[in-house]
XYZ file of C-alpha atoms in Angstrom:
707
model
C -34.626 -57.209 -43.963
C -32.937 -55.201 -41.187
C -29.639 -53.498 -42.014
C -26.752 -55.710 -40.973
C -23.052 -55.837 -41.556
C -21.553 -57.152 -44.751
C -20.484 -60.766 -44.854
C -16.725 -60.907 -45.292
C -14.599 -63.686 -46.863
C -13.919 -65.197 -43.371
C -17.461 -65.053 -42.184
C -19.586 -68.243 -42.842
C -22.866 -68.247 -44.695
C -25.543 -70.059 -42.727
C -27.133 -72.767 -45.025
C -30.088 -74.810 -43.878
C -30.440 -78.389 -45.385
C -33.530 -80.476 -44.711
C -33.734 -84.047 -46.077
C -34.902 -87.354 -44.564
C -31.986 -89.078 -46.074
C -28.856 -88.957 -43.731
C -26.641 -89.654 -46.691
C -27.947 -86.446 -48.480
C -27.224 -84.418 -45.356
C -23.767 -85.773 -45.051
C -23.191 -85.103 -48.777
C -24.231 -81.442 -48.354
C -21.838 -81.009 -45.441
C -19.094 -82.633 -47.479
C -19.844 -80.387 -50.474
C -20.261 -77.059 -48.681
C -18.219 -77.453 -45.504
C -15.367 -79.914 -46.243
C -12.253 -80.241 -44.060
C -10.125 -79.263 -47.087
C -11.398 -76.712 -49.733
C -11.804 -77.939 -53.205
C -10.822 -75.909 -56.314
C -14.053 -74.996 -58.152
C -12.213 -73.589 -61.225
C -9.271 -75.314 -63.057
C -5.814 -73.875 -62.642
C -4.310 -71.869 -65.591
C -1.861 -73.612 -67.755
C 1.762 -72.800 -67.275
C 2.634 -69.328 -68.533
C -1.060 -68.296 -69.249
C -2.507 -65.459 -67.183
C -6.102 -65.894 -65.875
C -8.106 -63.558 -63.647
C -7.755 -64.180 -59.980
C -10.624 -66.318 -58.645
C -12.981 -64.725 -56.221
C -12.625 -65.749 -52.574
C -14.119 -69.179 -51.804
C -17.232 -68.721 -49.537
C -17.344 -70.300 -46.186
C -20.481 -72.095 -45.091
C -22.022 -73.127 -41.789
C -24.455 -75.995 -42.568
C -27.467 -76.784 -40.316
C -28.940 -80.208 -41.157
C -32.446 -81.240 -40.397
C -34.307 -84.448 -41.194
C -37.867 -83.017 -40.953
C -39.635 -79.830 -42.126
C -40.701 -79.018 -38.628
C -37.020 -79.118 -37.498
C -36.064 -76.781 -40.323
C -38.736 -74.256 -39.346
C -37.699 -74.492 -35.756
C -34.009 -73.904 -36.725
C -34.976 -70.666 -38.619
C -37.150 -69.441 -35.817
C -34.239 -70.059 -33.306
C -31.719 -68.456 -35.590
C -33.794 -65.281 -35.871
C -33.968 -65.020 -32.057
C -30.120 -65.365 -31.758
C -29.366 -63.100 -34.665
C -28.305 -65.890 -37.050
C -29.994 -65.591 -40.419
C -30.018 -68.321 -42.994
C -28.909 -67.261 -46.400
C -30.059 -70.449 -48.357
C -32.392 -73.276 -47.418
C -32.162 -76.531 -49.444
C -35.480 -78.326 -48.675
C -36.532 -81.816 -49.914
C -40.203 -81.960 -50.912
C -40.984 -85.350 -49.316
C -39.707 -85.937 -45.762
C -41.985 -88.526 -44.244
C -43.504 -88.770 -41.684
C -43.536 -84.937 -41.238
C -45.316 -82.293 -43.298
C -42.694 -82.076 -45.972
C -40.558 -79.464 -47.741
C -43.328 -77.338 -49.360
C -45.035 -76.618 -45.955
C -41.482 -75.988 -44.454
C -40.624 -73.616 -47.343
C -43.847 -71.605 -46.890
C -43.240 -71.301 -43.085
C -39.559 -70.406 -43.556
C -40.641 -67.699 -46.133
C -43.108 -66.340 -43.603
C -40.438 -66.178 -40.884
C -37.692 -64.732 -43.042
C -38.892 -63.406 -46.405
C -35.402 -62.934 -47.623
C -33.967 -66.468 -47.365
C -33.094 -68.070 -50.683
C -35.101 -71.384 -50.983
C -34.052 -74.413 -53.212
C -36.734 -77.116 -53.424
C -35.228 -80.619 -54.136
C -37.041 -83.634 -55.215
C -36.560 -86.823 -57.146
C -40.283 -86.865 -58.007
C -43.128 -84.544 -57.182
C -46.744 -84.228 -58.483
C -46.523 -80.370 -57.950
C -44.935 -78.660 -60.891
C -42.535 -75.695 -60.658
C -45.198 -73.013 -61.441
C -47.450 -74.351 -58.633
C -44.399 -74.271 -56.253
C -43.697 -70.634 -57.238
C -47.372 -69.742 -56.560
C -47.374 -71.376 -53.155
C -44.014 -70.086 -52.060
C -43.644 -66.503 -53.373
C -41.623 -64.517 -54.411
C -40.392 -66.411 -57.395
C -37.074 -64.611 -57.461
C -36.070 -66.263 -54.215
C -37.169 -69.793 -55.133
C -35.324 -72.385 -57.160
C -36.306 -75.915 -58.186
C -33.531 -78.720 -58.294
C -34.194 -82.133 -59.624
C -32.491 -85.074 -57.962
C -30.075 -86.598 -58.510
C -27.746 -83.631 -58.592
C -24.009 -83.041 -59.234
C -21.975 -81.645 -56.214
C -20.725 -78.957 -58.453
C -24.316 -77.790 -58.916
C -24.818 -77.480 -55.180
C -21.521 -75.600 -54.929
C -22.678 -73.147 -57.617
C -26.158 -72.821 -56.194
C -24.727 -72.037 -52.742
C -22.264 -69.547 -53.955
C -24.766 -67.865 -56.335
C -27.576 -67.650 -53.808
C -25.397 -66.606 -50.911
C -23.896 -63.879 -53.118
C -27.389 -62.875 -54.170
C -28.697 -62.962 -50.485
C -25.697 -60.881 -49.330
C -26.192 -58.492 -52.219
C -29.863 -57.926 -51.256
C -28.910 -57.166 -47.710
C -26.248 -54.663 -48.862
C -28.723 -53.067 -51.248
C -31.228 -52.359 -48.453
C -28.529 -50.476 -46.535
C -27.201 -48.614 -49.511
C -30.528 -47.487 -51.133
C -30.234 -43.929 -49.860
C -26.632 -43.457 -51.251
C -25.769 -41.715 -54.582
C -26.001 -43.406 -57.885
C -22.211 -43.481 -58.172
C -21.882 -46.135 -55.419
C -25.029 -48.024 -56.606
C -23.849 -47.912 -60.190
C -20.481 -49.313 -59.239
C -22.068 -51.904 -57.089
C -24.452 -52.804 -59.962
C -21.444 -53.179 -62.220
C -19.850 -55.463 -59.758
C -23.028 -57.490 -59.331
C -23.425 -57.654 -63.098
C -19.878 -58.999 -63.494
C -20.389 -61.436 -60.621
C -23.757 -62.509 -61.917
C -22.265 -62.905 -65.454
C -19.679 -65.310 -64.089
C -22.360 -67.121 -62.063
C -24.547 -67.285 -65.139
C -21.884 -68.926 -67.225
C -21.315 -71.375 -64.412
C -24.951 -72.267 -63.669
C -26.235 -71.560 -67.287
C -29.072 -69.253 -65.902
C -27.987 -66.069 -67.500
C -31.582 -64.899 -68.218
C -32.697 -65.276 -64.568
C -29.743 -63.292 -63.273
C -30.205 -60.605 -65.832
C -33.815 -60.208 -64.693
C -32.718 -59.908 -61.108
C -30.201 -57.157 -62.144
C -32.916 -55.381 -64.192
C -35.257 -55.353 -61.161
C -32.541 -53.951 -58.952
C -31.855 -51.254 -61.519
C -35.528 -50.334 -61.700
C -35.642 -50.123 -57.886
C -32.576 -47.923 -57.841
C -33.975 -45.688 -60.549
C -37.133 -45.231 -58.472
C -35.094 -44.297 -55.477
C -32.902 -42.041 -57.576
C -35.849 -40.207 -59.028
C -37.641 -39.921 -55.696
C -34.713 -37.708 -54.202
C -36.008 -34.215 -53.861
C -32.557 -32.649 -54.359
C -31.490 -32.135 -57.941
C -28.870 -34.723 -59.008
C -26.892 -34.685 -62.305
C -23.994 -36.864 -63.343
C -21.396 -35.182 -65.502
C -18.681 -37.293 -67.279
C -15.115 -36.355 -67.862
C -16.033 -34.701 -71.185
C -18.444 -32.274 -69.322
C -21.396 -34.013 -70.876
C -24.652 -34.866 -68.976
C -24.638 -38.586 -68.354
C -27.702 -38.882 -66.157
C -30.134 -36.690 -64.021
C -32.982 -37.371 -61.702
C -36.571 -36.222 -62.105
C -36.223 -33.258 -59.705
C -33.516 -31.776 -61.958
C -35.566 -32.487 -65.100
C -38.664 -30.827 -63.573
C -36.632 -27.731 -62.656
C -35.362 -27.488 -66.243
C -38.875 -28.135 -67.530
C -37.843 -31.024 -69.790
C -37.698 -34.796 -69.750
C -34.495 -36.549 -68.701
C -34.109 -37.926 -72.274
C -34.006 -34.316 -73.646
C -31.120 -33.455 -71.353
C -28.892 -36.589 -71.366
C -25.958 -36.127 -73.779
C -26.097 -32.316 -73.741
C -23.103 -30.222 -72.539
C -23.116 -29.358 -68.847
C -23.516 -25.705 -69.678
C -27.041 -26.538 -70.737
C -27.878 -27.386 -67.125
C -25.834 -24.730 -65.301
C -25.772 -21.665 -67.484
C -28.410 -19.494 -69.179
C -28.493 -19.751 -72.942
C -26.990 -16.289 -73.546
C -24.277 -16.435 -70.828
C -20.569 -16.863 -71.282
C -20.467 -20.220 -69.538
C -18.805 -18.938 -66.410
C -20.812 -21.007 -63.976
C -19.961 -24.167 -65.897
C -16.312 -23.353 -65.887
C -16.477 -22.740 -62.112
C -18.220 -26.007 -61.472
C -15.912 -27.855 -63.917
C -13.006 -26.912 -61.664
C -14.513 -29.249 -59.139
C -14.049 -32.276 -61.395
C -10.630 -33.105 -59.973
C -11.333 -36.545 -58.283
C -12.012 -35.016 -54.865
C -15.067 -34.093 -52.952
C -16.173 -30.469 -52.930
C -19.066 -28.339 -51.784
C -20.042 -24.703 -52.360
C -22.977 -22.353 -52.328
C -23.799 -20.834 -55.690
C -26.650 -18.994 -57.378
C -27.828 -20.687 -60.607
C -30.231 -18.501 -62.601
C -30.819 -21.460 -64.937
C -32.300 -23.431 -61.969
C -33.962 -20.364 -60.502
C -32.400 -20.189 -57.091
C -29.331 -20.486 -54.824
C -28.012 -23.968 -54.050
C -25.580 -25.815 -51.881
C -23.840 -27.876 -54.448
C -21.785 -31.000 -53.643
C -19.488 -32.596 -56.165
C -18.546 -36.325 -55.620
C -16.347 -38.321 -58.050
C -17.292 -41.710 -59.458
C -14.347 -44.077 -59.757
C -13.980 -47.104 -61.961
C -10.542 -47.778 -60.454
C -8.215 -45.902 -58.323
C -7.237 -42.558 -59.779
C -9.474 -43.112 -62.806
C -12.777 -41.018 -62.180
C -15.488 -41.834 -64.630
C -17.308 -38.625 -63.863
C -18.798 -36.538 -61.043
C -22.164 -36.466 -59.278
C -23.366 -33.002 -58.677
C -26.122 -32.687 -56.020
C -27.860 -29.259 -55.785
C -29.852 -28.596 -52.547
C -32.085 -25.597 -52.888
C -31.190 -23.063 -50.147
C -32.967 -20.070 -51.627
C -35.394 -19.690 -48.788
C -32.580 -20.122 -46.282
C -30.454 -17.480 -47.995
C -33.493 -15.096 -47.828
C -33.844 -15.693 -44.117
C -30.019 -15.301 -43.624
C -30.131 -11.926 -45.438
C -33.037 -10.822 -43.172
C -31.111 -11.984 -40.164
C -28.048 -10.017 -41.232
C -30.115 -6.953 -41.923
C -31.785 -7.238 -38.544
C -28.378 -7.633 -36.827
C -26.974 -4.708 -38.743
C -29.944 -2.526 -37.892
C -29.702 -3.582 -34.210
C -25.943 -2.707 -34.099
C -26.502 0.653 -35.768
C -29.349 1.307 -33.409
C -27.223 0.562 -30.414
C -24.501 2.943 -31.726
C -26.954 5.556 -32.532
C -28.451 5.386 -29.007
C -25.105 5.426 -27.392
C -24.171 8.845 -28.837
C -27.628 10.341 -28.147
C -26.802 11.068 -24.503
C -23.660 13.181 -25.208
C -25.258 14.811 -28.228
C -28.352 15.787 -26.280
C -26.139 17.244 -23.532
C -24.325 19.442 -26.148
C -27.711 20.579 -27.640
C -29.078 21.203 -24.199
C -26.193 23.536 -23.403
C -26.519 25.445 -26.753
C -30.254 25.678 -26.443
C -30.236 26.727 -22.841
C -27.777 29.546 -23.154
C -29.474 30.607 -26.411
C -32.797 31.031 -24.655
C -31.068 33.001 -21.878
C -29.411 35.276 -24.519
C -32.822 35.735 -26.144
C -34.191 36.878 -22.782
C -31.490 39.415 -22.499
C -31.402 40.622 -26.093
C -34.087 43.240 -25.610
C -34.853 44.952 -28.946
C -31.602 44.022 -30.691
C -33.125 42.649 -33.886
C -29.870 41.352 -35.345
C -29.081 39.460 -32.155
C -32.675 38.111 -31.939
C -32.533 36.951 -35.504
C -29.204 35.238 -35.044
C -30.341 33.510 -31.829
C -33.559 32.429 -33.552
C -31.402 30.729 -36.258
C -29.363 29.031 -33.604
C -32.430 27.723 -31.832
C -34.013 26.622 -35.077
C -30.813 24.653 -35.884
C -30.873 23.175 -32.346
C -34.481 22.178 -32.887
C -33.498 20.465 -36.116
C -30.755 18.635 -34.286
C -33.163 17.596 -31.572
C -35.596 16.234 -34.190
C -32.719 14.339 -35.804
C -31.808 12.798 -32.413
C -35.418 11.776 -31.909
C -35.403 10.184 -35.352
C -32.241 8.254 -34.394
C -33.729 7.146 -31.120
C -36.911 6.209 -32.913
C -34.905 4.095 -35.418
C -33.023 2.448 -32.496
C -36.307 1.838 -30.676
C -35.013 3.674 -27.651
C -37.881 6.143 -27.235
C -41.063 5.214 -25.317
C -44.047 7.285 -26.526
C -47.460 6.817 -25.128
C -49.313 4.575 -27.497
C -53.065 4.492 -27.772
C -55.729 2.999 -29.996
C -56.421 5.242 -32.956
C -57.998 5.010 -36.402
C -55.548 5.183 -39.331
C -57.914 6.586 -42.053
C -58.548 10.072 -40.510
C -54.850 10.368 -39.689
C -53.760 9.357 -43.158
C -56.266 11.686 -44.820
C -55.177 14.568 -42.638
C -51.441 13.946 -43.399
C -52.147 13.787 -47.130
C -53.775 17.226 -46.988
C -50.560 18.628 -45.475
C -48.491 16.804 -48.104
C -50.469 18.185 -51.073
C -49.144 21.742 -50.394
C -45.527 20.458 -50.578
C -45.683 18.415 -53.806
C -44.940 19.903 -57.237
C -47.896 20.341 -59.589
C -46.590 17.530 -61.835
C -47.274 14.910 -59.062
C -50.893 13.896 -58.461
C -52.194 12.158 -55.288
C -54.593 9.323 -55.631
C -56.284 8.208 -52.280
C -57.649 4.712 -51.935
C -58.906 4.596 -48.390
C -61.051 1.491 -47.990
C -63.791 1.260 -45.383
C -63.445 -1.393 -42.673
C -61.450 -1.918 -39.493
C -58.319 0.412 -39.291
C -57.746 0.806 -35.528
C -54.195 0.181 -34.330
C -52.228 0.645 -31.183
C -49.704 3.418 -31.962
C -48.679 7.012 -31.372
C -50.302 9.486 -33.813
C -47.124 11.424 -34.508
C -45.236 8.361 -35.564
C -47.980 7.195 -37.818
C -47.823 10.718 -39.494
C -44.057 10.323 -39.745
C -44.427 7.087 -41.551
C -46.803 8.664 -44.143
C -44.788 11.780 -44.488
C -41.459 9.896 -44.986
C -42.862 7.407 -47.508
C -44.676 10.085 -49.496
C -41.588 12.393 -49.433
C -39.492 9.718 -50.921
C -42.084 8.863 -53.569
C -42.505 12.546 -54.554
C -38.664 12.913 -54.763
C -38.597 9.840 -57.207
C -41.088 11.653 -59.539
C -39.872 15.241 -59.243
C -38.309 15.301 -62.703
C -40.851 13.403 -64.768
C -44.001 13.835 -62.698
C -46.346 10.944 -61.953
C -48.984 9.591 -59.677
C -48.567 9.025 -55.936
C -51.111 6.373 -54.782
C -51.761 6.005 -51.077
C -54.114 3.062 -50.166
C -55.307 1.769 -46.782
C -57.215 -1.481 -46.266
C -57.437 -4.420 -43.897
C -55.958 -7.829 -44.786
C -55.951 -11.224 -43.157
C -52.639 -13.078 -43.090
C -53.181 -16.767 -42.460
C -49.550 -17.339 -41.708
C -46.018 -16.213 -42.621
C -45.473 -16.154 -46.355
C -43.801 -14.298 -49.208
C -46.106 -11.190 -48.680
C -44.914 -10.520 -45.119
C -42.601 -13.189 -43.761
C -42.221 -13.244 -40.096
C -45.570 -11.879 -39.147
C -47.852 -14.173 -37.096
C -51.311 -14.997 -38.440
C -53.969 -12.318 -37.761
C -55.653 -9.164 -38.909
C -53.450 -6.309 -40.227
C -53.936 -2.791 -41.526
C -52.045 -2.421 -44.769
C -50.878 1.069 -45.678
C -49.403 1.094 -49.294
C -47.531 3.975 -50.946
C -46.920 3.567 -54.736
C -45.147 5.949 -57.099
C -44.565 5.847 -60.817
C -41.003 7.140 -60.556
C -37.652 5.832 -61.710
C -37.607 2.878 -59.314
C -34.858 1.538 -57.053
C -31.844 -0.439 -58.596
C -31.535 -4.033 -57.307
C -28.023 -3.514 -56.058
C -29.072 -0.933 -53.546
C -32.605 -2.225 -52.651
C -31.208 -4.152 -49.590
C -29.539 -0.965 -48.188
C -32.467 1.478 -48.343
C -33.347 0.940 -44.719
C -29.838 1.571 -43.501
C -29.441 4.757 -41.504
C -27.764 7.736 -43.401
C -27.822 5.692 -46.651
C -29.158 7.899 -49.394
C -28.905 8.432 -53.176
C -29.961 12.076 -52.884
C -27.582 14.913 -53.472
C -26.058 16.721 -50.518
C -28.603 18.965 -48.808
C -31.591 16.972 -50.135
C -31.845 14.457 -47.428
C -30.188 12.847 -44.385
C -30.822 9.126 -45.265
C -32.878 8.703 -42.051
C -36.382 8.627 -43.468
C -36.794 4.965 -44.353
C -34.745 3.835 -41.310
C -37.114 5.707 -39.085
C -40.041 4.150 -40.878
C -38.503 0.655 -40.325
C -37.797 1.368 -36.615
C -41.383 2.608 -36.029
C -43.083 -0.237 -37.784
C -40.992 -2.829 -36.104
C -41.684 -1.193 -32.688
C -45.369 -1.677 -33.353
C -44.689 -5.400 -34.218
C -45.327 -4.784 -37.901
C -43.509 -5.234 -41.122
C -42.651 -3.000 -44.119
C -42.118 -4.495 -47.581
C -40.786 -2.914 -50.747
C -41.254 -3.811 -54.306
C -39.403 -1.990 -57.105
C -38.250 -2.331 -60.694
C -36.028 0.285 -62.426
C -38.254 2.450 -64.621
C -41.510 0.915 -63.183
C -41.958 2.723 -59.898
C -41.803 1.667 -56.252
C -44.372 0.261 -53.782
C -43.981 0.248 -50.087
C -46.438 -1.801 -47.929
C -46.603 -1.295 -44.207
C -48.435 -3.983 -42.176
C -49.596 -2.971 -38.651
C -51.564 -5.324 -36.305
C -55.231 -4.324 -35.979
C -56.499 -3.515 -32.496
C -60.167 -4.041 -31.787
C -60.297 -1.761 -28.886
C -62.192 1.561 -29.332
C -60.005 4.433 -30.637
C -59.206 7.065 -28.023
C -59.474 10.710 -28.617
C -56.195 12.644 -28.094
C -55.948 14.639 -24.941
C -55.408 18.348 -25.085
C -52.499 19.252 -22.746
C -51.908 22.751 -23.997
C -52.644 24.637 -20.745
C -50.035 27.120 -19.688
C -47.546 25.932 -17.051
C -47.666 27.628 -13.669
C -44.428 29.307 -12.601
C -42.789 31.498 -9.926
C -43.242 29.392 -6.841
C -41.439 26.464 -5.221
C -38.036 25.394 -4.140
C -36.123 23.221 -6.439
C -33.042 21.049 -6.104
C -31.409 20.648 -9.594
C -28.899 17.810 -10.029
C -26.774 17.278 -13.157
C -23.127 16.164 -13.452
C -22.622 18.515 -16.432
C -21.744 21.813 -14.815
C -23.045 23.767 -17.814
C -26.346 21.983 -17.841
C -26.744 22.460 -14.052
C -26.058 26.120 -14.541
C -28.528 26.483 -17.458
C -31.342 24.556 -15.569
C -30.890 26.687 -12.509
C -30.877 30.008 -14.506
C -33.974 28.906 -16.601
C -36.007 28.036 -13.608
C -34.752 30.980 -11.536
C -35.767 33.230 -14.402
C -39.289 32.007 -14.004
C -39.342 32.807 -10.329
C -38.366 29.465 -8.760
C -35.852 29.108 -5.924
C -33.186 26.874 -7.336
C -30.280 25.005 -5.715
C -27.872 23.430 -8.273
C -25.668 20.468 -7.586
C -23.223 18.673 -9.939
C -22.456 15.862 -7.464
C -25.385 13.489 -6.791
C -23.881 12.201 -3.598
C -23.453 15.728 -2.261
C -27.023 16.523 -3.354
C -28.214 13.538 -1.373
C -26.302 14.658 1.794
C -27.837 18.140 1.412
C -31.287 16.740 1.209
C -30.724 14.448 4.226
C -29.722 17.493 6.181
C -32.891 19.356 5.344
C -35.629 17.017 3.821
C -38.268 19.742 4.008
C -36.131 22.434 2.254
C -37.179 21.443 -1.229
C -40.512 21.153 -2.987
C -39.335 19.392 -6.210
C -36.110 17.611 -7.227
C -34.997 17.661 -10.855
C -32.271 15.108 -11.626
C -30.351 13.828 -14.500
C -30.358 10.096 -14.997
C -26.732 9.295 -16.282
C -24.291 10.534 -13.581
C -21.129 9.023 -12.202
C -21.298 7.325 -8.764
C -25.110 7.547 -8.410
C -27.598 7.454 -11.279
C -30.820 9.496 -11.226
C -33.007 6.505 -10.465
C -30.726 5.434 -7.583
C -30.746 8.973 -6.284
C -34.541 9.042 -6.522
C -34.847 5.856 -4.436
C -32.709 7.283 -1.757
C -34.624 10.565 -1.787
C -38.067 8.740 -1.671
C -36.861 6.540 1.208
C -36.284 9.809 3.209
C -39.404 11.523 1.952
C -41.957 9.306 0.091
C -44.129 12.306 -1.027
C -41.323 14.160 -2.721
C -42.074 15.147 -6.371
C -39.132 14.141 -8.624
C -38.658 14.980 -12.318
C -36.149 12.770 -14.153
C -34.250 14.109 -17.157
C -32.137 11.934 -19.553
C -30.496 12.147 -22.888
C -30.649 8.399 -23.464
C -31.308 5.262 -21.444
C -32.529 2.088 -23.084
C -33.705 0.734 -19.687
C -36.009 3.560 -18.808
C -39.649 4.138 -19.858
C -42.498 6.233 -18.519
C -44.078 3.183 -16.928
C -40.917 2.119 -15.120
C -40.173 5.649 -13.938
C -43.696 5.968 -12.564
C -43.342 2.569 -10.882
C -40.311 3.997 -9.039
C -42.437 6.826 -7.626
C -40.953 9.517 -9.994
C -43.601 12.033 -11.105
C -42.367 13.019 -14.618
C -39.867 11.998 -17.244
C -38.261 14.343 -19.810
C -35.880 13.720 -22.736
C -32.954 15.969 -23.344
C -32.495 18.585 -24.720
C -35.196 20.219 -22.683
C -36.604 23.652 -23.562
C -37.547 26.034 -20.830
C -41.304 25.651 -21.343
C -41.008 21.837 -21.100
C -38.918 21.959 -17.955
C -41.284 24.607 -16.403
C -44.290 22.596 -17.344
C -42.974 19.362 -15.782
C -42.058 21.227 -12.536
C -45.361 22.939 -12.428
C -47.297 19.654 -12.929
C -45.291 18.086 -10.121
C -46.108 20.881 -7.737
C -49.815 20.855 -8.875
C -49.921 17.155 -8.117
C -48.300 17.653 -4.752
C -50.760 20.413 -3.821
C-alpha cells in the first residue's frame, strides 16, 4: 500500500457495497451515511462520568448491484486516487459472476481492502472462502440477516484497521517509542472494538502480528537502540546492541543502564552523563563508549505516555569510530600543511641571513692567512651555518617545498649501506637485525632522502633503547595492498615496498602518539634532538605518495612501517658530478635586492677571477642590460625581489638575448621547480644559502654550456 495521508475525523471512508437487492443497498446507505448521525453508545446517566466517545467516522458509500460493477468501481477508484477501505459483497448476485469472484478480483486490484462476504445461504463454507480470498486477516464472513448495529461496528472496526495498516506502513522506520505508543492506542481501540463486536481473539491476533512485524523491523536496524526507563533500567534493546554486548536481549533487559554504557570496573561516569539527557527533551552528542568498543553519535528521544509524563528515553547509538579516525587524519593533515606553509614562509629570510653569515665567513677565511685562532673560530661559524642550512632543508623537506631530482633506485642496497653507517654510532647494548627480503624493491625517489628516512627512524629507535639496550630490527619486503584498509588507509591498491623499523624500547604513550609527526615536538632532553626527525620522514614519504604507520605500546617497543609505491622501471645508477668547477673567466651580472648578499656574491665570484657587476634593483639591472646586451656572459639573479621577480627578469632578459645563460638563486619559492625553471630557459637553479663552490660551479656550467 503506498504511503498516504492519515484519514481524519472529517474525511470520509470509502465503503463499497455490492448486493443485487436494492433494499439492502438502501439499508447500507441509511446505516453508514444517514442524514442525521445516530448515537452508537448510550449516554451516561446524570452525574455519572464516562469516557468521551471516539469521533464518529464518516463514510462515503458506493453501491453496486453486480460483482462486475464492484470490480469496475475499485479499478476506477485506484485511477483517481480513491481507495476503498471496506467492501461488503453479497455471495449471490445473479445474473453476474457473484461476490466470491468479485472479492478475488478486488483483492487482486487492492490487496489492502477489508472484505466482508455476506450471504443468507452459501454452499461454500468460511474456510473455503478464506482459501480462495487470502489473506484471512482481511476477510470476514457475515450471515444474513444482520443487525444494523453489526454493520456499523464492522465498518468502524474495519475502517480503523484499514487506516491503521496504512499508517503502519508509513511509520515502520520510526523508533519504537512512536510505534509502542501507537500499538497501545491500537490495543485500546481494538479492545473497545472487541467488546463491541465480540471478536477479541481475532483483534488480539492482529495486534500480535503487528508487534512481531515491528520487532522484526526494530531488530533489523543497524544502529544500536536501547530504551531506558525513568529508573535508569534497561527496558528494551535491539539485536545490534545485544550483539555488540555479546549477550542475548533477555540477559540485558532489567539490568541497570550502567551495564550497557560503563565498563564493570568504572565509576559510572558515562551513565551519569547520559542520565542527564533524560529530561523529556531531545538531545544528541558524540561520546566514546569503551563498553561498546567505539565512538558514537548518541541521540536521546523521550517516550511520552501523556504530556509532561515521559515513560522513558530511547537511546540510539550510531557508530562513528571510522569517521572519527578519518577526521583525526584530516585534522593532522591540515595541521601539518599549515605548519609546512609557515615553515616554508620563514625559509627565505632565514636563508638570506645564513647566506650573509656564510659568505662573509668564507671571505674572512680567505683573508685569515695563518692565524690559527681565527681559522678555528671561522670554521666553527661555518659549521654552525651548515647545520642551520641542513635544518632549513629539513624544514623545506617537511613542508614539501624542495624539489630534488627523483630517479628509480633499489632500496635494499641503499638500506644496507645506511645500516653500515648506523652500526658505528649505536651503543654496544643495541643489536641490529636485518631482514632484507628478496624481490622487487625499486622505487622512484632521491637516494639522500631514503637514507634520511632510515637514519631518522633508526636514530629514534636507538634513543628509545639507550638505557636498557635491545634489538633494532630493520626489514624490507614487497606487499600488495588490494585496497585502503586498516594497515595503510588512504593508499590506492597496488604494489608497495614496505620498510619496517622495530625497537624493543620503552614505547610511546598513547596521549602523545598523535603528535609524534609534529615539527619540533620531542620528548628528548634539551640538546638531544630538534623534534624534526619524524616530521621530515612524514614529509618525504608523503611526497613520494606513500604512507608511514606507527604501532606502539608502552613497555613493548615501537614499530614504524613506511609504504612506498614500487616502480617497475630499471634502477638508474647515480651520476658522478664531482668534477672541479672552472673559474677565472667571464663577465657576470649579479642581481639581489639584499645589499649584503649582492656584495657577498660579487666578492666571492670576483675572488675566483670573474668580472662581476652587482645590482640591488632588478629594474635598474634590466635597463643596464638593455643598454649593453653583449656586455655580460652570465646573469645570476635572486628570485624574490620587490618590483620584478627573478623569473620575470629572466623573461625580459631572454626576450632581448635568447642565448643568455641565467642562474636563478632563491631561498624559498613553492611555485618553482627545476623543471619549471628549465622550461623558462634558465640554465641552473640554486637554493640559498649558496656556498662559493656551488655558486662557482653553477656559473662555470652555464659558461661551459654556452661555449
